[in-house]
Coordinates of C-alpha atoms and ligand atoms in Angstrom, one line a residue:
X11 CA 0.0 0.0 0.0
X12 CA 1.6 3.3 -0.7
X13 CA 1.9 5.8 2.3
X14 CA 0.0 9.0 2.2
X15 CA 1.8 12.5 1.5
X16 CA 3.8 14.1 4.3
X17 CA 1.5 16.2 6.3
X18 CA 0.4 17.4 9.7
X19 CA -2.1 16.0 11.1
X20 CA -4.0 18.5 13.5
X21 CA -6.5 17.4 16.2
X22 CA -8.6 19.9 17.6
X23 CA -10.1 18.3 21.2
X24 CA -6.8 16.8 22.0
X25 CA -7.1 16.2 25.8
X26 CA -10.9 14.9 25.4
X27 CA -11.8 11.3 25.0
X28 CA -11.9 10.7 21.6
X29 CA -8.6 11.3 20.9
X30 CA -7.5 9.4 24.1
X31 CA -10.1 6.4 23.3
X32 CA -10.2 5.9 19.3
X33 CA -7.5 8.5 17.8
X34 CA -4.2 8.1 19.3
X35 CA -4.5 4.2 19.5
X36 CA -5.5 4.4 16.0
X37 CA -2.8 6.6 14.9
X38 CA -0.2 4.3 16.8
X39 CA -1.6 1.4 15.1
X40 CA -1.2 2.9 11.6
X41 CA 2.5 3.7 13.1
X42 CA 3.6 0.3 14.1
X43 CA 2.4 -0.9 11.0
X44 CA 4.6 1.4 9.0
X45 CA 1.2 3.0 7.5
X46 CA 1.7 6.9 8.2
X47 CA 3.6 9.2 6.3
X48 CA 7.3 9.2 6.1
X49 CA 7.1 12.8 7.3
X50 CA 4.3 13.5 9.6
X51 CA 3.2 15.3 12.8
X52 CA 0.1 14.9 15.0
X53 CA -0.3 18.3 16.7
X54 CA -2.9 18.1 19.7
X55 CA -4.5 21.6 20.2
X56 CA -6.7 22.3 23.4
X57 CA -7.4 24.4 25.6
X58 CA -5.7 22.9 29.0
X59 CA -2.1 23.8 29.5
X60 CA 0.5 21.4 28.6
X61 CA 4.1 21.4 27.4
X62 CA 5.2 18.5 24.4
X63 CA 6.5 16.8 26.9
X64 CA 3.4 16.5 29.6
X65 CA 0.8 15.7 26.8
X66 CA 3.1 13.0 25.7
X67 CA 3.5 11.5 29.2
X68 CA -0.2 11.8 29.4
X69 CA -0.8 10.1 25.9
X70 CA 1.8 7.4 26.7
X71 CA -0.4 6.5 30.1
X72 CA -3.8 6.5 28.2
X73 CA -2.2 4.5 25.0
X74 CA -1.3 2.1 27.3
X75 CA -5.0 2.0 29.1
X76 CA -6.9 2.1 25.8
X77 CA -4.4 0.0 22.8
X78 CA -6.5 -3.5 22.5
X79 CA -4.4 -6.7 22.2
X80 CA -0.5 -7.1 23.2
X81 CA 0.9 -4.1 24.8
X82 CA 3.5 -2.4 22.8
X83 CA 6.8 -1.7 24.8
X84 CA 7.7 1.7 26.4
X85 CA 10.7 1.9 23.5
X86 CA 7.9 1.7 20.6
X87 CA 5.6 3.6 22.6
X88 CA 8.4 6.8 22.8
X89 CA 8.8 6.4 18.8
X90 CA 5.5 7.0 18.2
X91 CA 5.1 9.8 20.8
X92 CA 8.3 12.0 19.5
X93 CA 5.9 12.4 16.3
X94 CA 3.2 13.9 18.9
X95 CA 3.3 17.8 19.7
X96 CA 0.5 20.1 21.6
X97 CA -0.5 23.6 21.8
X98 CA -2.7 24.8 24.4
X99 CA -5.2 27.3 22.8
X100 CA -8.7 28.9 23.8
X101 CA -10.1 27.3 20.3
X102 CA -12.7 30.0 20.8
X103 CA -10.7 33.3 20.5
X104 CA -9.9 34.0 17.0
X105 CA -6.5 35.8 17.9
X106 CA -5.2 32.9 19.4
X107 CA -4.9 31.1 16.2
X108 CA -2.0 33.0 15.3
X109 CA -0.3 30.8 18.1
X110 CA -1.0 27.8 15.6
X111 CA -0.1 29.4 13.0
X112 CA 3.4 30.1 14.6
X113 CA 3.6 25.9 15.6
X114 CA 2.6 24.5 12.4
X115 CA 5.5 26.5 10.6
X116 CA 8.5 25.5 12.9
X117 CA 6.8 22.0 12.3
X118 CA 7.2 21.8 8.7
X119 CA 10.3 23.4 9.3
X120 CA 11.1 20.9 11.8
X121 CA 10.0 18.1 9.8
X122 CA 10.4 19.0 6.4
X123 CA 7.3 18.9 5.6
X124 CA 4.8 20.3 2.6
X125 CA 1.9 23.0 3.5
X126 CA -1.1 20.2 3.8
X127 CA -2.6 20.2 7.0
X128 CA -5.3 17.6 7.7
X129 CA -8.1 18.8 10.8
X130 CA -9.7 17.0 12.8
X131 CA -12.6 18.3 15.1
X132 CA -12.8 16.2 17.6
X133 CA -14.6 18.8 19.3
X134 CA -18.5 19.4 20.4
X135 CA -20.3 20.6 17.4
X136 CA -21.5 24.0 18.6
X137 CA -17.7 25.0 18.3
X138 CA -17.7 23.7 14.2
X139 CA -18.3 27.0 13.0
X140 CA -16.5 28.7 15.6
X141 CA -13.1 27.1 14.8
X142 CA -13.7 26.8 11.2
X143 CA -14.2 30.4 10.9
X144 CA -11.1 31.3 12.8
X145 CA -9.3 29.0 11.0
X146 CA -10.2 31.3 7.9
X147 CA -9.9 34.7 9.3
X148 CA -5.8 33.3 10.1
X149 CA -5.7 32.1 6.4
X150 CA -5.2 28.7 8.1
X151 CA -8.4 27.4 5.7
X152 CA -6.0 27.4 2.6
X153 CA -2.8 26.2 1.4
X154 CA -0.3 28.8 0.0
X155 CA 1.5 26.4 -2.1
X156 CA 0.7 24.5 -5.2
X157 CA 1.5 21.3 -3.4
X158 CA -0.2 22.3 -0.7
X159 CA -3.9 21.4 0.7
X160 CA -6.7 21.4 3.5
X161 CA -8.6 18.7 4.7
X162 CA -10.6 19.0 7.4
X163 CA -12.6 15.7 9.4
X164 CA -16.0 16.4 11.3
X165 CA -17.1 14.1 14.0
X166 CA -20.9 13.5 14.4
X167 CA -23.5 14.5 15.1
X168 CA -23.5 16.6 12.4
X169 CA -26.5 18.9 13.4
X170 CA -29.5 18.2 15.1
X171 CA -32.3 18.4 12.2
X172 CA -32.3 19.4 8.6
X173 CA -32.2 23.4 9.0
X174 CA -29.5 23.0 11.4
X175 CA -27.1 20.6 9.4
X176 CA -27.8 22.7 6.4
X177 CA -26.2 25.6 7.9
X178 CA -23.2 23.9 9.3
X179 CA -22.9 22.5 5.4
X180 CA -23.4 26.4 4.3
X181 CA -20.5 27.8 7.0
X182 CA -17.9 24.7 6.3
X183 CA -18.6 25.1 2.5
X184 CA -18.3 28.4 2.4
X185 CA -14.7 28.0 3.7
X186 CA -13.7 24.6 2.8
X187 CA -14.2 22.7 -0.5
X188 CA -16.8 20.3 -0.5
X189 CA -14.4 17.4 -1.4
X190 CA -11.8 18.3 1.9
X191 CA -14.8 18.0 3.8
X192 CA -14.9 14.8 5.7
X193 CA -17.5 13.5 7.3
X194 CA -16.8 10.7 9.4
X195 CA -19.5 7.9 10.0
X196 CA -17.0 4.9 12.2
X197 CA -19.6 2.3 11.0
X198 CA -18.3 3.0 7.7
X199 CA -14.4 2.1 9.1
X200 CA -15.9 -0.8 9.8
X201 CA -14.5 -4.0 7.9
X202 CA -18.1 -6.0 8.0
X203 CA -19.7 -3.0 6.0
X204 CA -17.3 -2.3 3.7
X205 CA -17.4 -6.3 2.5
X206 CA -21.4 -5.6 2.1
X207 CA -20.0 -4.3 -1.0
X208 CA -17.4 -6.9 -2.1
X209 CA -20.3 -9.5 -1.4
X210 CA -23.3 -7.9 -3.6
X211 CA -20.8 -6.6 -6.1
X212 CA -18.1 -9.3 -6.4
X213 CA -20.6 -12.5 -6.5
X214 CA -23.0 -13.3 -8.6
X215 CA -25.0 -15.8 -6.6
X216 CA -25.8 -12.9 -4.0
X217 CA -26.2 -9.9 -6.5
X218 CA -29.3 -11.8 -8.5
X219 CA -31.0 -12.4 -5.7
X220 CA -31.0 -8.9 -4.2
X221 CA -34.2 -7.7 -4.9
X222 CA -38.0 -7.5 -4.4
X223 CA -38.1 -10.8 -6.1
X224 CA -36.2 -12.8 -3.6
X225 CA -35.7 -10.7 -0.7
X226 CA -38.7 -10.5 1.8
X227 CA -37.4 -8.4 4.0
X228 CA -34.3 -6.5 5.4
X229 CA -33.8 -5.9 9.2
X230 CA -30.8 -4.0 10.6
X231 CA -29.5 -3.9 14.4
X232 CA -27.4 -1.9 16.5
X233 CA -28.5 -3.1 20.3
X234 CA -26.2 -2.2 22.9
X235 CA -25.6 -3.5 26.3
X236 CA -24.4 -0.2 27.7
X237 CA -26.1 2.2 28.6
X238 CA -25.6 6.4 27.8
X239 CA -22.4 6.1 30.8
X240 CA -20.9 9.0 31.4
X241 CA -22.8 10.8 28.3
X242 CA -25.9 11.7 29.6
X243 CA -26.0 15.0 28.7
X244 CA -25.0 14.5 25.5
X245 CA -27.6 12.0 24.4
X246 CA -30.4 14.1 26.5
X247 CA -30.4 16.6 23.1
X248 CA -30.0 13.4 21.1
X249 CA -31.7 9.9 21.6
X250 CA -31.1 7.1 19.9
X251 CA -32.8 8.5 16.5
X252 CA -30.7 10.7 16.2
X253 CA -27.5 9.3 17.9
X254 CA -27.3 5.9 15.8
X255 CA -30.0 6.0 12.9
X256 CA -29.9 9.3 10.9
X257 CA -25.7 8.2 10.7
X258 CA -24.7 4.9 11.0
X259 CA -28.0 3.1 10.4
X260 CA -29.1 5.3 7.5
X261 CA -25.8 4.1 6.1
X262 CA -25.4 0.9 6.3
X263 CA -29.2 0.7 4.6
X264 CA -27.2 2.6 1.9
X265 CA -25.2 -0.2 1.1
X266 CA -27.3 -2.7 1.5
X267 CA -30.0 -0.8 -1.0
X268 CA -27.7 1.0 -3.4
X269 CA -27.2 0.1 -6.7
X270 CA -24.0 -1.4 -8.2
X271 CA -21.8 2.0 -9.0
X272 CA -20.3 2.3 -12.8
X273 CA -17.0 2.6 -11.0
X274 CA -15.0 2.0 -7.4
X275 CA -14.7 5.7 -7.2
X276 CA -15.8 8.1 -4.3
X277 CA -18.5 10.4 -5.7
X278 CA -20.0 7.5 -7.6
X279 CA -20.2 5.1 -5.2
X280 CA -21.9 7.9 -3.1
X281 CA -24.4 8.7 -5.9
X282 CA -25.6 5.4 -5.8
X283 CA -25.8 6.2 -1.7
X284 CA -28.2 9.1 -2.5
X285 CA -30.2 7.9 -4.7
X286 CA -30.7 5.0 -2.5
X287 CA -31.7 7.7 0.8
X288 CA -33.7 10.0 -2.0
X289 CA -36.4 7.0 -2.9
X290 CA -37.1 6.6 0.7
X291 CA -40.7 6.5 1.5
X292 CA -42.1 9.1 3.8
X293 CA -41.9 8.0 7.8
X294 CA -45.2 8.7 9.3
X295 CA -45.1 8.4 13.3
X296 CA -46.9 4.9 13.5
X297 CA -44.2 3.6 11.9
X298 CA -41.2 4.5 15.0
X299 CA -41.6 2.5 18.3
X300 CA -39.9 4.7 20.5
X301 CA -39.1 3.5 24.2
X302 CA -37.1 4.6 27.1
X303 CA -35.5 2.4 29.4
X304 CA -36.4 1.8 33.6
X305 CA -34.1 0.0 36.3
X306 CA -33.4 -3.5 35.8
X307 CA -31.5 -6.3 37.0
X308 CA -29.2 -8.4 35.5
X309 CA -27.6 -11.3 37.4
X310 CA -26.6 -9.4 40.6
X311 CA -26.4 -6.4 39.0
X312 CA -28.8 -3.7 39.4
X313 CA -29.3 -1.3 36.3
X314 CA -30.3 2.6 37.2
X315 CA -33.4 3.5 35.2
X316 CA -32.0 6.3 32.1
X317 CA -33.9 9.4 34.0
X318 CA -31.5 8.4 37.2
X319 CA -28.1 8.4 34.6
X320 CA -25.8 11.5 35.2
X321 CA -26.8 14.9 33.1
X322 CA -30.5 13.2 32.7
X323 CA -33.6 15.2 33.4
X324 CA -35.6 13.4 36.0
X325 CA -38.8 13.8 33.6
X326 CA -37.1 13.3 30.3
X327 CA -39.0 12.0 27.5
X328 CA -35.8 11.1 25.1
X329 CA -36.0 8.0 23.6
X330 CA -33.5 4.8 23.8
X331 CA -34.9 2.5 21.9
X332 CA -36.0 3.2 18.7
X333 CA -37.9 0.3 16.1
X334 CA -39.1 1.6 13.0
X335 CA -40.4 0.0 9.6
X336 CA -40.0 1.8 5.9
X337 CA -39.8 1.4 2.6
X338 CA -38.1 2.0 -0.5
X339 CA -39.9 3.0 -3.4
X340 CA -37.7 2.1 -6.3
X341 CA -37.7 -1.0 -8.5
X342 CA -35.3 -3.3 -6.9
X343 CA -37.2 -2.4 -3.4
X344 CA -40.8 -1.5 -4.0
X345 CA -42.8 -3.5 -1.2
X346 CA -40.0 -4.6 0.5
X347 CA -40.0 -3.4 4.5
X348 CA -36.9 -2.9 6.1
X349 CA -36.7 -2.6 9.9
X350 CA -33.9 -0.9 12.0
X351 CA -33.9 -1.7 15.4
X352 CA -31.1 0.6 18.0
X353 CA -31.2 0.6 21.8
X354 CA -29.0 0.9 24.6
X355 CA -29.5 -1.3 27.8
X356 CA -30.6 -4.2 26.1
X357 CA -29.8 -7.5 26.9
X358 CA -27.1 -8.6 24.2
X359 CA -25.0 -5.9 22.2
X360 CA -26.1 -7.0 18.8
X361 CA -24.8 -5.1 15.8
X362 CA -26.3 -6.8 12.4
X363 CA -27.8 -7.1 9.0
X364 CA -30.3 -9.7 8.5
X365 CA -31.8 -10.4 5.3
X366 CA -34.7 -12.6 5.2
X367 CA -35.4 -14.0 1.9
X368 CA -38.9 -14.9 1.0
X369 CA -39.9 -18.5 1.5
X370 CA -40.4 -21.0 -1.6
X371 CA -43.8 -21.1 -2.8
X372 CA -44.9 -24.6 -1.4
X373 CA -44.1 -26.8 1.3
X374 CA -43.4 -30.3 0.7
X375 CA -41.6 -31.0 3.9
X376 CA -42.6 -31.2 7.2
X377 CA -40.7 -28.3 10.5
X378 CA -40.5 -26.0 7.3
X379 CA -40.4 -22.0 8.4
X380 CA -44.2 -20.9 8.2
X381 CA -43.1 -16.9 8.7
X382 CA -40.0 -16.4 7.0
X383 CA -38.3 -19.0 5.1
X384 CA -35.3 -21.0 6.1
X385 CA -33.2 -18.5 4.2
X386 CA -31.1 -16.0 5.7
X387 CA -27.9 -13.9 5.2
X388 CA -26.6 -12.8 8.5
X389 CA -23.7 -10.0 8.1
X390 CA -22.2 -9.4 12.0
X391 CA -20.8 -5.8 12.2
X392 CA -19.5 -5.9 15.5
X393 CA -16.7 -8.3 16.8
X394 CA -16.0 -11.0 17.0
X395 CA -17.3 -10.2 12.5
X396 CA -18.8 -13.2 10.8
X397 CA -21.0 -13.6 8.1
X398 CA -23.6 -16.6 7.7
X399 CA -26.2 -18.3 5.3
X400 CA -29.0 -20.1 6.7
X401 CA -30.9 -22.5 4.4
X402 CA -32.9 -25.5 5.5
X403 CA -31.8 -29.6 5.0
X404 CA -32.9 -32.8 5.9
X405 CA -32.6 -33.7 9.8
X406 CA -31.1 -37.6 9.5
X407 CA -33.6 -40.4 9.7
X408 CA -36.2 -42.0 7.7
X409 CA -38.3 -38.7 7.9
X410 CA -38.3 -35.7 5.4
X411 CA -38.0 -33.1 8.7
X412 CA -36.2 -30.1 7.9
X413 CA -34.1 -28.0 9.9
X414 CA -32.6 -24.7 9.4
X415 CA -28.4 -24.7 9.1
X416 CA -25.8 -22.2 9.4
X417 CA -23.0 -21.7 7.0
X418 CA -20.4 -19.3 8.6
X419 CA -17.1 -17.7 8.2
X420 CA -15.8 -15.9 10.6
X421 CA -13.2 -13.3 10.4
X422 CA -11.0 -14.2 13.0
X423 CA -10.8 -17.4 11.7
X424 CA -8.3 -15.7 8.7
X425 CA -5.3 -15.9 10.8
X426 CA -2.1 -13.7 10.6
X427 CA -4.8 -11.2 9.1
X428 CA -4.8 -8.5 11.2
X429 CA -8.3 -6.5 11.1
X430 CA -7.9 -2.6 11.5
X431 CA -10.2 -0.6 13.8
X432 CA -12.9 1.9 12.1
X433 CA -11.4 4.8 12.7
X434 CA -7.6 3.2 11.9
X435 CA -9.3 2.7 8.3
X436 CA -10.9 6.4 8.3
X437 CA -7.8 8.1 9.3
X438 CA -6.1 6.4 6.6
X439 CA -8.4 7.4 4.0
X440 CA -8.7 10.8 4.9
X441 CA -4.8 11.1 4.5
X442 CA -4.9 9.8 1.3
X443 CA -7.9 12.0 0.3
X444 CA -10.4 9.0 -0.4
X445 CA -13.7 10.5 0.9
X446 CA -15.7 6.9 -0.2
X447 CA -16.3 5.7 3.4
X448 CA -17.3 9.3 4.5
X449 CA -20.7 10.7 4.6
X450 CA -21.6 13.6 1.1
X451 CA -23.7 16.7 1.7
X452 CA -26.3 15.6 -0.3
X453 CA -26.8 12.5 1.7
X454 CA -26.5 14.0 5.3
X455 CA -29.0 16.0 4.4
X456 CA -31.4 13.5 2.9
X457 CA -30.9 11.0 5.9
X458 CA -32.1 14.6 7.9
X459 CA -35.0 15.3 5.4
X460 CA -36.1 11.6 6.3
X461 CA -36.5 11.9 10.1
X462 CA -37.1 15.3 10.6
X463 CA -40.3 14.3 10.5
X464 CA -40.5 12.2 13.2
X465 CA -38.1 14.8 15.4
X466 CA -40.7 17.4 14.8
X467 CA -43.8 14.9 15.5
X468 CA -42.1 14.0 19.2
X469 CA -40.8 17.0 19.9
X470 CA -44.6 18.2 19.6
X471 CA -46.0 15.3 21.6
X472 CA -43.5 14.1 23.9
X473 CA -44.9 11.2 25.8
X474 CA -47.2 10.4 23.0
X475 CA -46.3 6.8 22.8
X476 CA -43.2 7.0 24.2
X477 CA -43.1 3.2 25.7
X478 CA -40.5 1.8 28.4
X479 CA -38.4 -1.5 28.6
X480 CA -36.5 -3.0 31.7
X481 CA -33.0 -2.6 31.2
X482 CA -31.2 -5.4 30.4
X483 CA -34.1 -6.6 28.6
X484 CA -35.1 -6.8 24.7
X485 CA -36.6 -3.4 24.5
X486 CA -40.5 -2.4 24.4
X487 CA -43.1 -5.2 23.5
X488 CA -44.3 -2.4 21.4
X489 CA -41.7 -3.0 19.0
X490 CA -43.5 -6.4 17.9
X491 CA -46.0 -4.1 16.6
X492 CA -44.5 -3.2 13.6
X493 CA -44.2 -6.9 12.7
X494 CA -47.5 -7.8 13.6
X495 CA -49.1 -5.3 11.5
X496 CA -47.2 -6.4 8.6
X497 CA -48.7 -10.0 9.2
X498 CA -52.5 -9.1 9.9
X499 CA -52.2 -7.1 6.7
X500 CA -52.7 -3.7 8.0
X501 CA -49.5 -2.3 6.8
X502 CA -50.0 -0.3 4.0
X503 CA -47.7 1.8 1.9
Ligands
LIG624 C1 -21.6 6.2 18.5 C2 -22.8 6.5 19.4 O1 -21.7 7.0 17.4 O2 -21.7 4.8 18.2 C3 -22.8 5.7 20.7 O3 -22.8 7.9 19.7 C4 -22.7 4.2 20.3 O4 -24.0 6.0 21.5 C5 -21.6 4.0 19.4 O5 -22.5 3.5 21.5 C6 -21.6 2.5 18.9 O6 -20.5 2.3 18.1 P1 -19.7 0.9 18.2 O7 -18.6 1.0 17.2 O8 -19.2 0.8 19.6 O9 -20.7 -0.1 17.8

């Protein structure tokens, strides 16, 4: 694989817990593996006082916490760290950037490197526009050479509704090209998602089967056992519609939906995304299960109800658990329901894609599925990754009894392959300027069109079915709903 360009890479949030959790492991990752630039810099900018050398110290203690698998030795960790530099800055005073400025040049200096500086905002989204706009009234938006550039990486959530990630689109366009723009979705970094691809698009068996025709229906889950931790004031303005289905579920229905793309290429293969998100069929409110959950127990454990979490209003009304049913109107889809179902405090963490295909059109044998058919493709997302086929055979004996069977591969089970971590994969592609796992204006602001709707309808009426689950439980009975109605024939386009 060739390296990316010499840059700087420059994270704004550096002493918060992204950068601490996901980034800096990542970026050591990329480093052992000999993956980053030949030349390159991380500078940490935040507003807490630290020298180089403390914020290294600091980073070497919380590398150590949060790297998964084999710890590396202090020697490797030191090699890694000498690349790592910090400014302290109040990110919301303008004049302060000259400060940056000042650093990034005696870094390329330092490190011979070219003007292309890469951003990373790992910072709360009310302060977007505030650093981005400084960044331009210091001229830090543009590069002054010709081999220069500016990329810059936004975390979600990406606004709130459609009016308000509109205008963070308008202020980060207006000062950043739309193609330096990253948006980062992590279930896109995720290696189960990306094969979705390679398995529609590089077998025929699956591809000619992916349709109306075949398919009966599509489910997709993100169940959590955790609940919102530490994060509660946070997910208060944000609930699990917002925080896991406008992003990562709306996108890994993309793949699943999209059509094949002319080319492997960035904008097309988000074309095919949008097209996918702009033939969705209006949500109306019936079709959202919402639900919130109440103390539980599980085992010995006792589970604290979400109004009792930290940063949680005692009355709140914010959903999560959410269960909805839509559609696709388009020809490969037309008819087709898919379900998403997200919650935290559930009783298994269960991140998958199911699809169901329809059931053959007579049954010969006898313990043959009467909802459903014996057919599956199950595509885990979350470790340990696997993928499997159901289908149904004959149980052993003088009978013609069938039973349902499981083909499966399972990632781990490629050995000396090492799987990288979403945001290990992200990174990467943002320093080589591939924007094809990142989230396109047009998109984010279709997968906002889409539930804006519901926002609006809840924010009008909020307990109006807003439904509770135990935690550690399998969410609202409520959610069976949506199935039910499908079966008694109620469910109407
Ligand atoms: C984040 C959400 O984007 O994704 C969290 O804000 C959620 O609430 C997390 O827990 C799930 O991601 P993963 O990779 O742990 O499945």
């Amino acid at each position: 694989m060739t390296k990316p360009e010499n840059q700087i890479l420059v994270i704004f949030g550096a002493s918060g817990d992204l950068t601490k959790r996901k980034l800096l492991p990542s970026l050591f990752e990329l480093f052992d593996r000999n993956l980053l630039p030949e030349h390159f810099v991380i500078l940490g900018v935040a507003r807490t006082a630290f020298s180089d050398k403390e914020f290294r110290s600091v980073q070497k203690e919380n590398l150590k916490q949060f790297l998964k698998g084999e710890k590396p030795s202090d020697e490797r960790l030191d090699a890694f760290l000498i690349r790592v530099y910090y400014l302290g800055l109040d990110t919301d005073k303008s004049e302060e950037y000259r400060f940056l400025a000042e650093k990034v040049t005696i870094l390329r200096e330092l490190h011979d490197i070219p003007d292309r500086l890469l951003y990373y905002l790992a910072i709360p989204p009310q302060k977007y526009a505030i650093v981005s706009s400084a960044l331009k009234e210091n001229g830090l938006h543009q590069a002054q050479t010709v081999d220069g550039w500016r990329r810059i990486i936004v975390e979600k959530p990406f606004g709130s509704n459609l009016k308000t990630a509109q205008e963070l689109n308008y202020q980060l366009c207006s000062i950043f090209a739309e193609d330096d723009i990253y948006r980062i979705d992590h279930f896109l970094g995720k290696e189960t998602v990306q094969n979705i691809l390679v398995l529609r698009f590089a077998n025929q068996i699956f591809e000619s089967l992916w349709n109306r025709n075949y398919i009966d229906s599509v489910e997709i889950y993100a169940l959590e056992k955790l609940g919102v931790e530490n994060r509660g004031k946070y997910y208060e303005g944000a609930g699990a519609l917002r925080d896991m289905v406008q992003n990562h579920l709306m996108q890994l229905m993309g793949f699943v939906a999209m059509e094949a793309p002319a080319a492997f290429d960035a904008e097309l293969m988000r074309d095919e995304v949008a097209k996918v998100f702009r033939s969705l069929h209006p949500l109306s409110p019936t079709d959202v299960v919402r639900g919130q959950y109440t103390s539980g127990q599980v085992g010995d454990q006792v589970l604290s109800a979400y109004r009792d979490e930290y940063g949680v209003a005692v009355s709140s009304s914010t959903e999560t658990y959410v269960a909805m049913r839509f559609y696709i109107d388009n020809w490969r889809w037309g008819g087709v329901p898919f379900y998403f179902y997200t919650g935290k405090r559930m009783s298994v963490s269960r991140s998958e894609i199911v699809i169901h295909f329809k059931n053959v059109p007579h049954h010969l044998f006898n313990g043959m599925c009467t909802y459903g058919s014996c057919n599956q493709l199950i595509l885990k997302v979350d470790s340990p990754e696997s993928i499997s086929l159901k289908f149904g055979l004959k149980v052993p004996g003088s009978f013609f009894e069938v039973k349902q069977v499981s083909m499966d591969f399972a990632y781990n089970s490629l050995c000396n392959t090492y799987i990288a971590t979403a945001y290990e994969r992200l990174l990467l592609d943002a320093m080589q300027g591939d924007s094809t796992l990142y989230t396109r204006t047009d998109a984010l602001e279709l997968s906002w069109r889409f539930i804006d709707p519901i926002l609006e309808y809840w924010e009008k009426y909020p307990e109006r079915g807003l439904t509770s689950y135990s935690a550690g439980s399998e969410g609202p009975e409520e959610r069976k709903w949506l199935l039910q109605r499908r079966l008694s024939g109620i469910d109407t386009l």
